[in-house]
XYZ file of C-alpha atoms in Angstrom:
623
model
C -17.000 17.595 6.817
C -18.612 20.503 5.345
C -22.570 20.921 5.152
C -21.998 21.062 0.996
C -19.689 17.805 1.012
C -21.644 15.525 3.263
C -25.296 16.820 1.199
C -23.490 15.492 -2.033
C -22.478 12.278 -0.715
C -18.658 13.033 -0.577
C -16.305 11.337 1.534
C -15.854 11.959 5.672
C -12.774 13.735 6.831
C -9.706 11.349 6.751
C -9.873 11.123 10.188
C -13.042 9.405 10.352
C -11.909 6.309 8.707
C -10.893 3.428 10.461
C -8.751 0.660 9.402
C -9.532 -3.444 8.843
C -7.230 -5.782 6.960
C -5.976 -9.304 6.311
C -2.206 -8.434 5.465
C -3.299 -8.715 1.558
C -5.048 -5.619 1.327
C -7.153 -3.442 3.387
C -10.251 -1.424 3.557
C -10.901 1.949 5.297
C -14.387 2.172 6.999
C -16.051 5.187 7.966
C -17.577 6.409 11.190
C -20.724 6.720 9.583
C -21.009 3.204 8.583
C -19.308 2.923 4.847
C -16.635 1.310 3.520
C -15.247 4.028 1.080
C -11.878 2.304 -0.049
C -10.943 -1.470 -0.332
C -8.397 -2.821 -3.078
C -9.053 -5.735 -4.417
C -7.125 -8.350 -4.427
C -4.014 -6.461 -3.078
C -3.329 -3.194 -1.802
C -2.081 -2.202 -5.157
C -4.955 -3.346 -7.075
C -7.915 -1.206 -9.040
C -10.371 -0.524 -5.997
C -13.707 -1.628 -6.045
C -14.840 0.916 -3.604
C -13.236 4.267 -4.698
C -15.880 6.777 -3.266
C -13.064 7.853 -0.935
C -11.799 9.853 -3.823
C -14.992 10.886 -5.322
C -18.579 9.631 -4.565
C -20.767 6.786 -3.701
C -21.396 5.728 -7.254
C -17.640 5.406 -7.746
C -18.247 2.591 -5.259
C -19.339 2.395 -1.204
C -20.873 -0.105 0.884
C -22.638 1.309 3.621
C -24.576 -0.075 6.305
C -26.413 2.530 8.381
C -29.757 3.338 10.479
C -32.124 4.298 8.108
C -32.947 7.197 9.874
C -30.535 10.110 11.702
C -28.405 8.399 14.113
C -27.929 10.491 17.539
C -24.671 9.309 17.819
C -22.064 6.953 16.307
C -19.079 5.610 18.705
C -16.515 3.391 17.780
C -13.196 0.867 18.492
C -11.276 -2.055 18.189
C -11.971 -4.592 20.021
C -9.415 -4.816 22.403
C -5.301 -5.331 20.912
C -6.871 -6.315 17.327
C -7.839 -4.936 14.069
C -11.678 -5.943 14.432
C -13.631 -2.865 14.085
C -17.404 -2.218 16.101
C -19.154 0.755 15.631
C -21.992 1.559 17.817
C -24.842 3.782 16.441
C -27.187 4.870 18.580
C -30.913 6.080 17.307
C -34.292 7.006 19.081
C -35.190 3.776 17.762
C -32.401 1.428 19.326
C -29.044 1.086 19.233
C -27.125 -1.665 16.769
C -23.375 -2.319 16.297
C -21.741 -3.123 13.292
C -18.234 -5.548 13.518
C -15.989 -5.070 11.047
C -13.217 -7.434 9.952
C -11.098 -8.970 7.362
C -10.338 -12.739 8.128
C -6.814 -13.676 8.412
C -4.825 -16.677 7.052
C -8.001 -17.761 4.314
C -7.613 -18.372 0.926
C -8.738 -15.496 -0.710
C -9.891 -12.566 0.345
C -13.314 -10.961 2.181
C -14.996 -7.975 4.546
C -17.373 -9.517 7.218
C -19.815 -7.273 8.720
C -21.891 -8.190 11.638
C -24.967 -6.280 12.541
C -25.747 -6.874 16.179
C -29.184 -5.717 17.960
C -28.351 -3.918 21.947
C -31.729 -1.928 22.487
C -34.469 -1.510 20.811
C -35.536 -2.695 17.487
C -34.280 0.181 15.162
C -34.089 -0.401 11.205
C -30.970 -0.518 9.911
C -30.056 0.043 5.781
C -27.576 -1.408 3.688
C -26.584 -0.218 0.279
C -23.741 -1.882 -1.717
C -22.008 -0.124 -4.732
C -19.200 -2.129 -6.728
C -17.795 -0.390 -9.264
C -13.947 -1.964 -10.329
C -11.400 -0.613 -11.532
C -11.232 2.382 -9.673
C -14.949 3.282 -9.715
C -15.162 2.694 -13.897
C -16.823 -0.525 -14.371
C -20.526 -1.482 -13.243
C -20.242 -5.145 -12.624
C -23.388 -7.471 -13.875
C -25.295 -8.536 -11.425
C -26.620 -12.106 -10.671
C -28.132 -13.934 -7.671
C -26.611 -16.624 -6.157
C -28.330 -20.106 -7.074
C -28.989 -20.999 -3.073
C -30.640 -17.972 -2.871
C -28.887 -16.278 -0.022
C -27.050 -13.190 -1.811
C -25.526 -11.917 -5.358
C -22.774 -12.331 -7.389
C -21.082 -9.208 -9.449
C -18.602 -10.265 -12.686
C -16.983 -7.431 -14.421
C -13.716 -8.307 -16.732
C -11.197 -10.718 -14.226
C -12.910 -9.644 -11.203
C -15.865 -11.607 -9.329
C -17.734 -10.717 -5.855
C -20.591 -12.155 -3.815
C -22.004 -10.558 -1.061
C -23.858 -13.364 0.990
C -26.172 -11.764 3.407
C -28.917 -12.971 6.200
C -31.310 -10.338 4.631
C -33.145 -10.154 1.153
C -31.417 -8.301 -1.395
C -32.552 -6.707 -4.207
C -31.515 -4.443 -6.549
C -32.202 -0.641 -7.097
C -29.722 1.518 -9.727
C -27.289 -0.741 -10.387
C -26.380 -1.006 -6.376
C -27.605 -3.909 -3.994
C -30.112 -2.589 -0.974
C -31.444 -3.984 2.049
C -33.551 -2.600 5.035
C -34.492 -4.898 8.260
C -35.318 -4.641 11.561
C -32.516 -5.441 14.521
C -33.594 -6.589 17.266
C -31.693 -6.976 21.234
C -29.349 -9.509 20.512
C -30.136 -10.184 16.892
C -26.916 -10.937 14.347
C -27.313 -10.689 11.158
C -24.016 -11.320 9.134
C -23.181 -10.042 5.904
C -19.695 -11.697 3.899
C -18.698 -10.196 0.658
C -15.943 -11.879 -0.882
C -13.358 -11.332 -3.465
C -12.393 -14.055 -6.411
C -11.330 -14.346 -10.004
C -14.171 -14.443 -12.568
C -13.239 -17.637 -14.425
C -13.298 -19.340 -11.165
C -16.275 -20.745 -9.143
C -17.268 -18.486 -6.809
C -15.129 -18.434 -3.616
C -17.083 -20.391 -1.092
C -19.705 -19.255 1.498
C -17.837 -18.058 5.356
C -19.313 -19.300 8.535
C -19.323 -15.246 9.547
C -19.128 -16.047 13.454
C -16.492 -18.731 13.133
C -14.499 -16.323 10.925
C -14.277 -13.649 13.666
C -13.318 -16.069 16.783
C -10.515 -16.561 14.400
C -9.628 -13.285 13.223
C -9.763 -12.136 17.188
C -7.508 -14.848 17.879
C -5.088 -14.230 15.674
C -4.862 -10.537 16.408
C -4.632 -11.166 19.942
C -1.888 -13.703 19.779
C -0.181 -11.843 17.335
C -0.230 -8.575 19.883
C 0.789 -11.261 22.951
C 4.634 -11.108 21.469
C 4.736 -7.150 21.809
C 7.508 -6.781 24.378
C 6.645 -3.312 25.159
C 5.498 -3.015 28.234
C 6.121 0.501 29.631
C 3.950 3.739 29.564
C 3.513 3.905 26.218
C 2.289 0.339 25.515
C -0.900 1.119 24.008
C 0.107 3.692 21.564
C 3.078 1.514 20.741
C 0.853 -1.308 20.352
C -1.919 0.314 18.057
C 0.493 1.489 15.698
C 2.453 -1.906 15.348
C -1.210 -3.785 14.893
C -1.304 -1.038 12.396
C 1.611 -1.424 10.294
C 1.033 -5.630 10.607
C -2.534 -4.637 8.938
C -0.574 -2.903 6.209
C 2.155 -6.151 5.934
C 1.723 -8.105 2.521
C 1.988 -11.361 4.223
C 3.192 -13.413 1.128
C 6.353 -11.323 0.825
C 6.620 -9.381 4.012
C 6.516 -6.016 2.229
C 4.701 -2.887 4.394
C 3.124 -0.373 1.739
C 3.610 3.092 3.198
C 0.156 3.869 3.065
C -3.407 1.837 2.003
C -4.569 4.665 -0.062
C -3.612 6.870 -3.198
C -3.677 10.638 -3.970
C -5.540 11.491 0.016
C -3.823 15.206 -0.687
C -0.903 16.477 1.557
C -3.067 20.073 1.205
C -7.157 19.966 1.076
C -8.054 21.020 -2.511
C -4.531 20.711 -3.705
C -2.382 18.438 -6.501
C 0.004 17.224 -3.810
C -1.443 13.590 -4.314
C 0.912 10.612 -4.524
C -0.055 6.525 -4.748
C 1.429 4.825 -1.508
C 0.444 1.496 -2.116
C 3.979 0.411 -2.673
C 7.339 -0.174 -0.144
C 9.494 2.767 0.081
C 13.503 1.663 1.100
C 13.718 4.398 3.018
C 11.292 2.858 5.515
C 13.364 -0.168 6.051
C 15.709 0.559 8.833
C 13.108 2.618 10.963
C 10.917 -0.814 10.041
C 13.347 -3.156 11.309
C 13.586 -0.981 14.504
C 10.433 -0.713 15.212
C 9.679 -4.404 14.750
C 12.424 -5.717 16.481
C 11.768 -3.234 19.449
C 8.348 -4.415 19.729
C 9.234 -8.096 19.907
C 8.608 -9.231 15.800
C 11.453 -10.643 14.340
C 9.443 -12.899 12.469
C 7.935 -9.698 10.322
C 11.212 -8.300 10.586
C 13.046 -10.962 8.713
C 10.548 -10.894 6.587
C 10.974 -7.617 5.897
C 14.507 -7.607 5.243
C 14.195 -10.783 3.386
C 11.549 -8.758 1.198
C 14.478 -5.509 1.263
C 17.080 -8.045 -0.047
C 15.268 -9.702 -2.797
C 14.289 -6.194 -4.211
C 17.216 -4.662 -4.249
C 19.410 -7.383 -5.911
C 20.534 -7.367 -9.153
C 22.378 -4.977 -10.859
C 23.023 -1.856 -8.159
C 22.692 0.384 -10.864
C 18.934 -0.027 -10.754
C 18.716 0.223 -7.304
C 15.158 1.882 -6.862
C 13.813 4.182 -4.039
C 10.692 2.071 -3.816
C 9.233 -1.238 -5.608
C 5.545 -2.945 -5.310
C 4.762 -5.311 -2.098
C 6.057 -8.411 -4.983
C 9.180 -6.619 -5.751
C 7.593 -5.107 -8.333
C 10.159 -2.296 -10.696
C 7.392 -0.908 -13.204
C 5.304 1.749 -11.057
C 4.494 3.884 -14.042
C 1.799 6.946 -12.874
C -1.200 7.733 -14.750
C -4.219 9.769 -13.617
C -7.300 8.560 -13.269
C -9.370 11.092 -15.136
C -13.445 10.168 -14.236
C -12.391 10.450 -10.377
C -12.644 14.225 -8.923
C -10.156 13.378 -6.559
C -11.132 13.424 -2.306
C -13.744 16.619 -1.777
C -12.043 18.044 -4.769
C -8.261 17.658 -4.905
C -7.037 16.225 -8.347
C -5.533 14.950 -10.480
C -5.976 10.835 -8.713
C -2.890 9.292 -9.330
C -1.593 5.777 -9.936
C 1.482 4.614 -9.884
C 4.582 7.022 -8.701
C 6.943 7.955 -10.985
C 9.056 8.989 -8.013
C 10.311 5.499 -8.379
C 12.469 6.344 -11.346
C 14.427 8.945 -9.106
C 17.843 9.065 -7.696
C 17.707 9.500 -4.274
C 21.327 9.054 -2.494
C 19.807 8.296 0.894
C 18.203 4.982 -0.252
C 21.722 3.654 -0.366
C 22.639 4.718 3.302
C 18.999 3.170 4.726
C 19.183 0.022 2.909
C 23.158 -0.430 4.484
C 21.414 0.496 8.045
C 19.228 -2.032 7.853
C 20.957 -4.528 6.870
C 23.638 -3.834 9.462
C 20.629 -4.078 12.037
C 19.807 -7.332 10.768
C 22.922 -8.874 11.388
C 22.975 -7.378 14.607
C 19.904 -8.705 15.356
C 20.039 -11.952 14.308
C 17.888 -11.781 11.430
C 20.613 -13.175 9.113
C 23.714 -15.494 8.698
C 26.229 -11.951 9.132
C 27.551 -12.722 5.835
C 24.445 -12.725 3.986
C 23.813 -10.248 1.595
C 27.599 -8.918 1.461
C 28.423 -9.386 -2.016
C 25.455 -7.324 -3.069
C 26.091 -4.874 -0.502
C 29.910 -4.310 -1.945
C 28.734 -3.778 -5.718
C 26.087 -1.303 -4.347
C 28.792 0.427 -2.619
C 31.223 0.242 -5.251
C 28.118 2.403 -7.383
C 27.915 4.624 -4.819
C 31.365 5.556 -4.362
C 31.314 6.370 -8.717
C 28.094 8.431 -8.144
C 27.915 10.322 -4.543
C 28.934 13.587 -5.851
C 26.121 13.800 -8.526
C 22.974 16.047 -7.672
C 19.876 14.066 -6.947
C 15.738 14.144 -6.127
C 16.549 14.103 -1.941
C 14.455 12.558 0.706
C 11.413 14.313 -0.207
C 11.101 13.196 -4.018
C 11.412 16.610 -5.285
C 9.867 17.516 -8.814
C 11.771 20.800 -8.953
C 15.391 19.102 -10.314
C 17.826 17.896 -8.685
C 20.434 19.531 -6.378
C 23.037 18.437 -4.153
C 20.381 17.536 -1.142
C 23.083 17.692 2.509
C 20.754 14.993 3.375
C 21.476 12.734 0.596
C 25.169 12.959 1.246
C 24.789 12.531 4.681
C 23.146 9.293 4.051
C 25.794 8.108 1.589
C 28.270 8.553 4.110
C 26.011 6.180 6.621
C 26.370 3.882 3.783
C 30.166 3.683 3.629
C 30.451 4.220 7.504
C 28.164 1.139 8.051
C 29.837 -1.158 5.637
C 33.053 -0.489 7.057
C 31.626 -1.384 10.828
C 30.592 -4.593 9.771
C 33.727 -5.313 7.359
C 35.651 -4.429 11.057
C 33.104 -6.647 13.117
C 32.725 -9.547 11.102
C 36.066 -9.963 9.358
C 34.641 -9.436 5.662
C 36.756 -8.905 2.931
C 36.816 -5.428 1.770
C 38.676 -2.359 0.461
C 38.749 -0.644 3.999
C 41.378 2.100 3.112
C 39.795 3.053 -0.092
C 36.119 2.975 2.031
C 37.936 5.112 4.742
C 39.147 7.401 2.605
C 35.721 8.180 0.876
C 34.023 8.548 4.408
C 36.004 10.766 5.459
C 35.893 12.942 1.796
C 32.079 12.590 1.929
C 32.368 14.262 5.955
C 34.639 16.811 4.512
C 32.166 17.525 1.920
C 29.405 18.201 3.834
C 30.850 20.337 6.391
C 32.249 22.415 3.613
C 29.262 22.637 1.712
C 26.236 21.636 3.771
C 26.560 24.115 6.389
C 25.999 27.931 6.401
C 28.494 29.636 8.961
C 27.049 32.824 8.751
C 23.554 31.120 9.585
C 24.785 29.283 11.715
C 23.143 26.096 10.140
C 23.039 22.830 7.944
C 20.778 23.329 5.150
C 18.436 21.766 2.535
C 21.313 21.656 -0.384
C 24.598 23.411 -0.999
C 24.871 26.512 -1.751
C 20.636 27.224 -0.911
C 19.600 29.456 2.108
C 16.613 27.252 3.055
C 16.246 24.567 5.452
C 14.891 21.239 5.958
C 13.837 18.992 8.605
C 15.959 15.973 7.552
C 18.964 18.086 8.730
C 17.454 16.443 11.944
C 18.290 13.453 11.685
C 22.630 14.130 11.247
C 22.954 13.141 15.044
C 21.006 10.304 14.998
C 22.926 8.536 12.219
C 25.739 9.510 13.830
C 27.437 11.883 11.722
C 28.105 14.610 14.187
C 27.575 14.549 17.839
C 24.536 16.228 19.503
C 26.948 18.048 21.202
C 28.470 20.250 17.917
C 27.346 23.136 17.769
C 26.614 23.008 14.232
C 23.902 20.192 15.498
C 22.927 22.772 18.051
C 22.850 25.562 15.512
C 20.954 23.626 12.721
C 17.855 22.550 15.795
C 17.700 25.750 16.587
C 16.906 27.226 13.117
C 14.733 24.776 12.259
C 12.577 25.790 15.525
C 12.578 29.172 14.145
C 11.828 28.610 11.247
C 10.279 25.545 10.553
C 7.848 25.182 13.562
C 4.634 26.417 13.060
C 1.506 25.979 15.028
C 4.100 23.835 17.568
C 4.725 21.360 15.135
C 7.701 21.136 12.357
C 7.273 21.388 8.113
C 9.461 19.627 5.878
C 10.804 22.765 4.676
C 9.232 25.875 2.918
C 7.549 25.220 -0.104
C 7.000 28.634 -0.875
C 11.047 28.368 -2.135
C 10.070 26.155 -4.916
C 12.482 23.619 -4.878
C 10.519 21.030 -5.308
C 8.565 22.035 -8.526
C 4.493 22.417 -6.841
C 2.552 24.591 -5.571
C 3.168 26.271 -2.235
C 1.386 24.885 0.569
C 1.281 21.538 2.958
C 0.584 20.441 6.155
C 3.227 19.524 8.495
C 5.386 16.527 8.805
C 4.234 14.232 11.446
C 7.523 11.934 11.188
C 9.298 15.181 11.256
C 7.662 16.838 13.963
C 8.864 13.071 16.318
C 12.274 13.676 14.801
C 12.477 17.197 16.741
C 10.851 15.444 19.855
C 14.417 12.962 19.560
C 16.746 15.809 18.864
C 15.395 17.409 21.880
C 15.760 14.515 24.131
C 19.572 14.075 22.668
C 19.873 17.442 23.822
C 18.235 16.441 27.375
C 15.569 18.732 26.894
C 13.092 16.260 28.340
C 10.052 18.896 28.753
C 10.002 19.749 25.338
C 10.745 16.635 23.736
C 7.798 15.076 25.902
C 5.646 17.859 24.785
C 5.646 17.109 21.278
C 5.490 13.833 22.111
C 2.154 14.697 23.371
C 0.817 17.253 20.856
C 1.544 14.330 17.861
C -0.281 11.697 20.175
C -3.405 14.332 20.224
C -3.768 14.406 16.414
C -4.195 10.718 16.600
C -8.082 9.688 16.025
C -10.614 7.989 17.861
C -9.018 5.064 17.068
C -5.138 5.654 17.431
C -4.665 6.506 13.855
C -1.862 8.688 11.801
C -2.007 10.490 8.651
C 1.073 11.657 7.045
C 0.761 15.058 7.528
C -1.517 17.843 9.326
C -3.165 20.740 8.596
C -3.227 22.891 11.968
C -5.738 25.917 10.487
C -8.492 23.340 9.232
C -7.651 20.785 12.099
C -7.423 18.261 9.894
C -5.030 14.998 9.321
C -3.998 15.597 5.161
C -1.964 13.033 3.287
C -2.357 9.160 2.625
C -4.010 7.316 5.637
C -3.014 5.519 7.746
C 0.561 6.184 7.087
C 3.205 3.844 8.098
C 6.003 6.112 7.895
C 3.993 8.382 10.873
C 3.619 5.506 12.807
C 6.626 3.604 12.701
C 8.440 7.110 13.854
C 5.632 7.573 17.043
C 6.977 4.131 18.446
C 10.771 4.639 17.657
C 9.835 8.049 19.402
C 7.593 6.221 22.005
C 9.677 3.478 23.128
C 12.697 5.960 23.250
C 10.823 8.496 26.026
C 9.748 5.316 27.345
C 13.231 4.161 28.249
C 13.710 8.196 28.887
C 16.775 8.212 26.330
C 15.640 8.465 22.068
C 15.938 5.333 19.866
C 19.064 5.723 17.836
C 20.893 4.452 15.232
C 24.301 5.150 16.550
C 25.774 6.107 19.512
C 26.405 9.440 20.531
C 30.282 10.519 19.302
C 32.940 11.161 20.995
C 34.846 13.581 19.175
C 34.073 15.775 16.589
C 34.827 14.547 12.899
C 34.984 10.879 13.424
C 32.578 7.849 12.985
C 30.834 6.733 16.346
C 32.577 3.606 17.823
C 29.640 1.339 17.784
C 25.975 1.773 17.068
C 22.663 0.722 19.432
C 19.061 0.657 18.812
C 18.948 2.193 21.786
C 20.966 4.862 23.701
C 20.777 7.140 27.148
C 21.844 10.684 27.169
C 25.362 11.069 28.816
């Protein structure tokens, strides 16, 4: 963080946030001791801390020494999602535990201040401000005494604390003295307003059960090779950002954290992309959760149903349709980049691929036991039928372009996964189904692509047909099986994209300088991407390099195991929303494939150039 930024109060550098939750919503905490984000009372919701994306009187609650720390360490407590930061002063040193409890009714942050040397004096300062920063609640103290209670519209919180609290413009303050094994617990919880106030948490009771439940939840991880821990931390991760009422995984816990510092590239991922769901089921099934993964693909098939006309790319942790986006004007956006956004009008798009992922993952279900193998069939046919009357059409492609639509090789790709998978499990399960007419249109889709998708004179796929430029999801055509890693067109398209998509050793999503998709130039690069060049390159049995950016992803990790979308190599920063679920769920795909020294696939490597692959795996060794 700059010297200007952190003298006005702005917010840390993404990577110095950590991440508690109680699979409702979640709260990022930073290493200096403040809670700069929380939702309230889902991820979705207006936040009641928003100084993340502006400053603290758009809402923080810190607790801090009062004077200059000399240093400030931090972890989770073992295989959980219980947060202790250690500061150490001249004074003393003091840790704070930070959690969400699990499995209550409602919601709350619990934040224990513990005494380990010394008796240093430690501050807290508590800013709500709902509805994204707008709205000072009014103030009261609680009738036993003990703490405060803050109304403002529908939304109620009381902070009940082992400290007097008073009050000093329009935030809640405290300073006391810590002493060796002192604990002093603070509890702020979350209610409606025209209910009583939620009731008072024994804080110490509340975290033996929050550790418990993490650590029995991370006992089922099956993992047990090399890359355990990493694989581990990132599934705790993506549980943290499970709604646990519907089973729905936002991409991300945050909105408009931009993909370039100072930039516009700022989405809302508070919602469940489809495209997630068959890396998601993979991941979770790979790991040992097929309770979450059911509940995931129950969560997939409820959303998509209905008409497949209205098939969306993404929907709200409920199912949710409506995601209009609106910018927040009173918010200057995180150290600077604007416009804030709610919402995503993405969701309106057409994005071909969606229809291919969702047919993935619901062919991995069945294989995995997640569902009766005829579930789900009838509304897979009518979205298939769709498809097959709009495949040809242009469309917005796998990175949500604003730029108009093209014919994305990508997207087509991914239509013919749709028809390829649907005829698989029409062959393996005996379902009734047009299989010549399905044939047919897999095979005119292939034809299609090859035609138009690649550039012989390059050498190459690329981005759309017809267009010069180039784009990382080109990786991904041997993995889903639609030519063999063998081809050289396969070989030809890697290869191009190293040239000219890796920079700083890691890969973009494609150049934005071409203008296809309607913003500014400039972005970080692609995580997921970068993992999906690590798999192509262990297809290819090019184990050194695949390992080795296997590695250089691991090292952008933070302190605490955590992902960003993207990356911006000259600042050395993480850019985009945080922590993001779509990074994360590709490191242990990638992980537990270099694990098992052979890349988690989604089909099995082809046989001859041209057709479908015989079967499909989750997992597969080179030949």
């Amino acid at each position: 963080m700059t010297a200007a930024t952190e003298a006005a109060g702005g917010p840390l550098p993404i990577e110095d946030y950590g991440l508690i939750g109680d699979c409702t919503t979640a709260a990022l905490v930073g290493r200096n001791g403040s809670i700069d984000w929380l939702c309230w009372p889902r991820f979705d919701s207006a936040a009641c801390f928003a100084a993340l994306l502006g400053r603290p009187e758009h809402g923080r609650w810190l607790i801090a020494p009062c004077g200059p720390e000399m240093r400030a360490t931090r972890s989770y407590i073992g295989e959980t999602m219980v947060l202790e930061t250690l500061f150490e002063t001249e004074e003393g040193d003091f840790a704070v535990i930070d959690f969400m409890p699990t499995g209550r009714v409602g919601s709350s942050v619990v934040r224990i201040v513990e005494g380990r040397r010394g008796r240093p004096r430690v501050r807290t300062h508590l800013t709500l401000r709902f509805d994204h920063g707008s709205s000072i609640p009014w103030v009261t103290r609680l009738p036993e005494g003990d703490g405060i209670s803050a109304i403002a519209g529908p939304n109620l919180a009381v902070l009940r604390a082992a400290v007097p609290l008073h009050g000093e413009d329009f935030s809640t303050t405290a300073e006391f003295t810590v002493a060796p094994e002192d604990r002093f617990p603070f509890v702020l919880s979350y209610g409606p307003s025209h209910r009583p106030p939620p009731d008072a948490i024994d804080a110490e009771a509340a975290l033996c059960d929050t550790l418990a439940f993490w650590r029995a939840w991370s006992k089922h991880c099956t993992c047990h090779g090399r890359w355990r821990k990493v694989v581990m931390r990132s599934l705790l991760t993506l549980k943290a950002l499970t709604y646990a009422e519907t089973g729905g995984i936002v991409a991300a816990p945050t909105t408009s954290l931009p993909e370039k510092l100072g930039g516009v590239r700022n989405w809302d991922y508070r919602f469940c992309w489809l495209r997630d769901a068959t890396l998601t089921l993979v991941a979770l099934m790979r790991g040992g959760y097929y309770e979450e993964a059911k509940a995931w693909r129950d969560w997939l098939q409820r959303s998509v149903a209905g008409s497949p006309s209205d098939i969306q790319i993404m929907y709200g942790i409920a199912g949710e349709r409506r995601l209009a986006e609106w910018e927040v004007p009173w918010l200057p956006g995180y150290q600077g980049a604007a416009p804030v956004r709610i919402g995503n009008a993405a969701s309106g798009q057409l994005q071909l691929d969606v229809w291919g992922e969702v047919m993935d993952a619901l062919r991995l279900a069945r294989d995995g036991g997640l569902a009766s193998p005829g579930s789900a069939w009838a509304l897979e046919c009518g979205a298939l039928r769709h498809l097959e009357a709009i495949w040809r059409e242009p469309d917005d492609g796998i990175w949500e372009v604003r730029g108009g639509r093209r014919q994305f090789t990508h997207s087509k790709v991914m239509a013919w996964v749709a028809f390829d998978r649907m005829i698989r499990d029409a062959e393996k399960y005996g379902f009734e189904a047009p299989l010549e007419r399905w044939r047919a249109t897999r095979e005119e889709i292939h034809r299609t692509v090859c035609e138009l998708g690649y550039d012989a004179a390059r050498g190459s796929f690329t981005q759309s047909f017809g267009s010069p430029e180039l784009d990382a999801s080109l990786l991904l055509i041997p993995a889903v099986g639609f030519l063999p890693i063998e081809d050289p067109r396969v070989a030809g398209t890697i290869a191009a994209i190293e040239r000219e998509l890796v920079t700083h050793g890691f890969v973009l999503r494609y150049r934005t300088e071409s203008g296809a998709d309607g913003l500014p130039a400039g972005e970080g690069v692609f995580l997921a991407c970068s993992l999906w060049l690590a798999d192509a390159y262990a297809m290819q049995g090019r184990w050194d390099d695949a390992y080795a950016m296997f590695h250089r992803v691991l090292s952008l990790r933070n302190d605490l195991g955590l992902l960003s979308e993207e990356y911006d190599p000259r600042a050395g920063r993480q850019v985009g929303n945080f922590p993001q679920a779509f990074s994360h769920l590709t490191l242990v795909s990638t992980a537990i494939g270099l694990g098992e020294h052979g890349p988690i696939r989604r089909s099995s490597e082809r046989k001859a150039e041209g057709k479908p692959p015989e079967s499909q795996s989750v997992s597969a060794k080179p030949s």
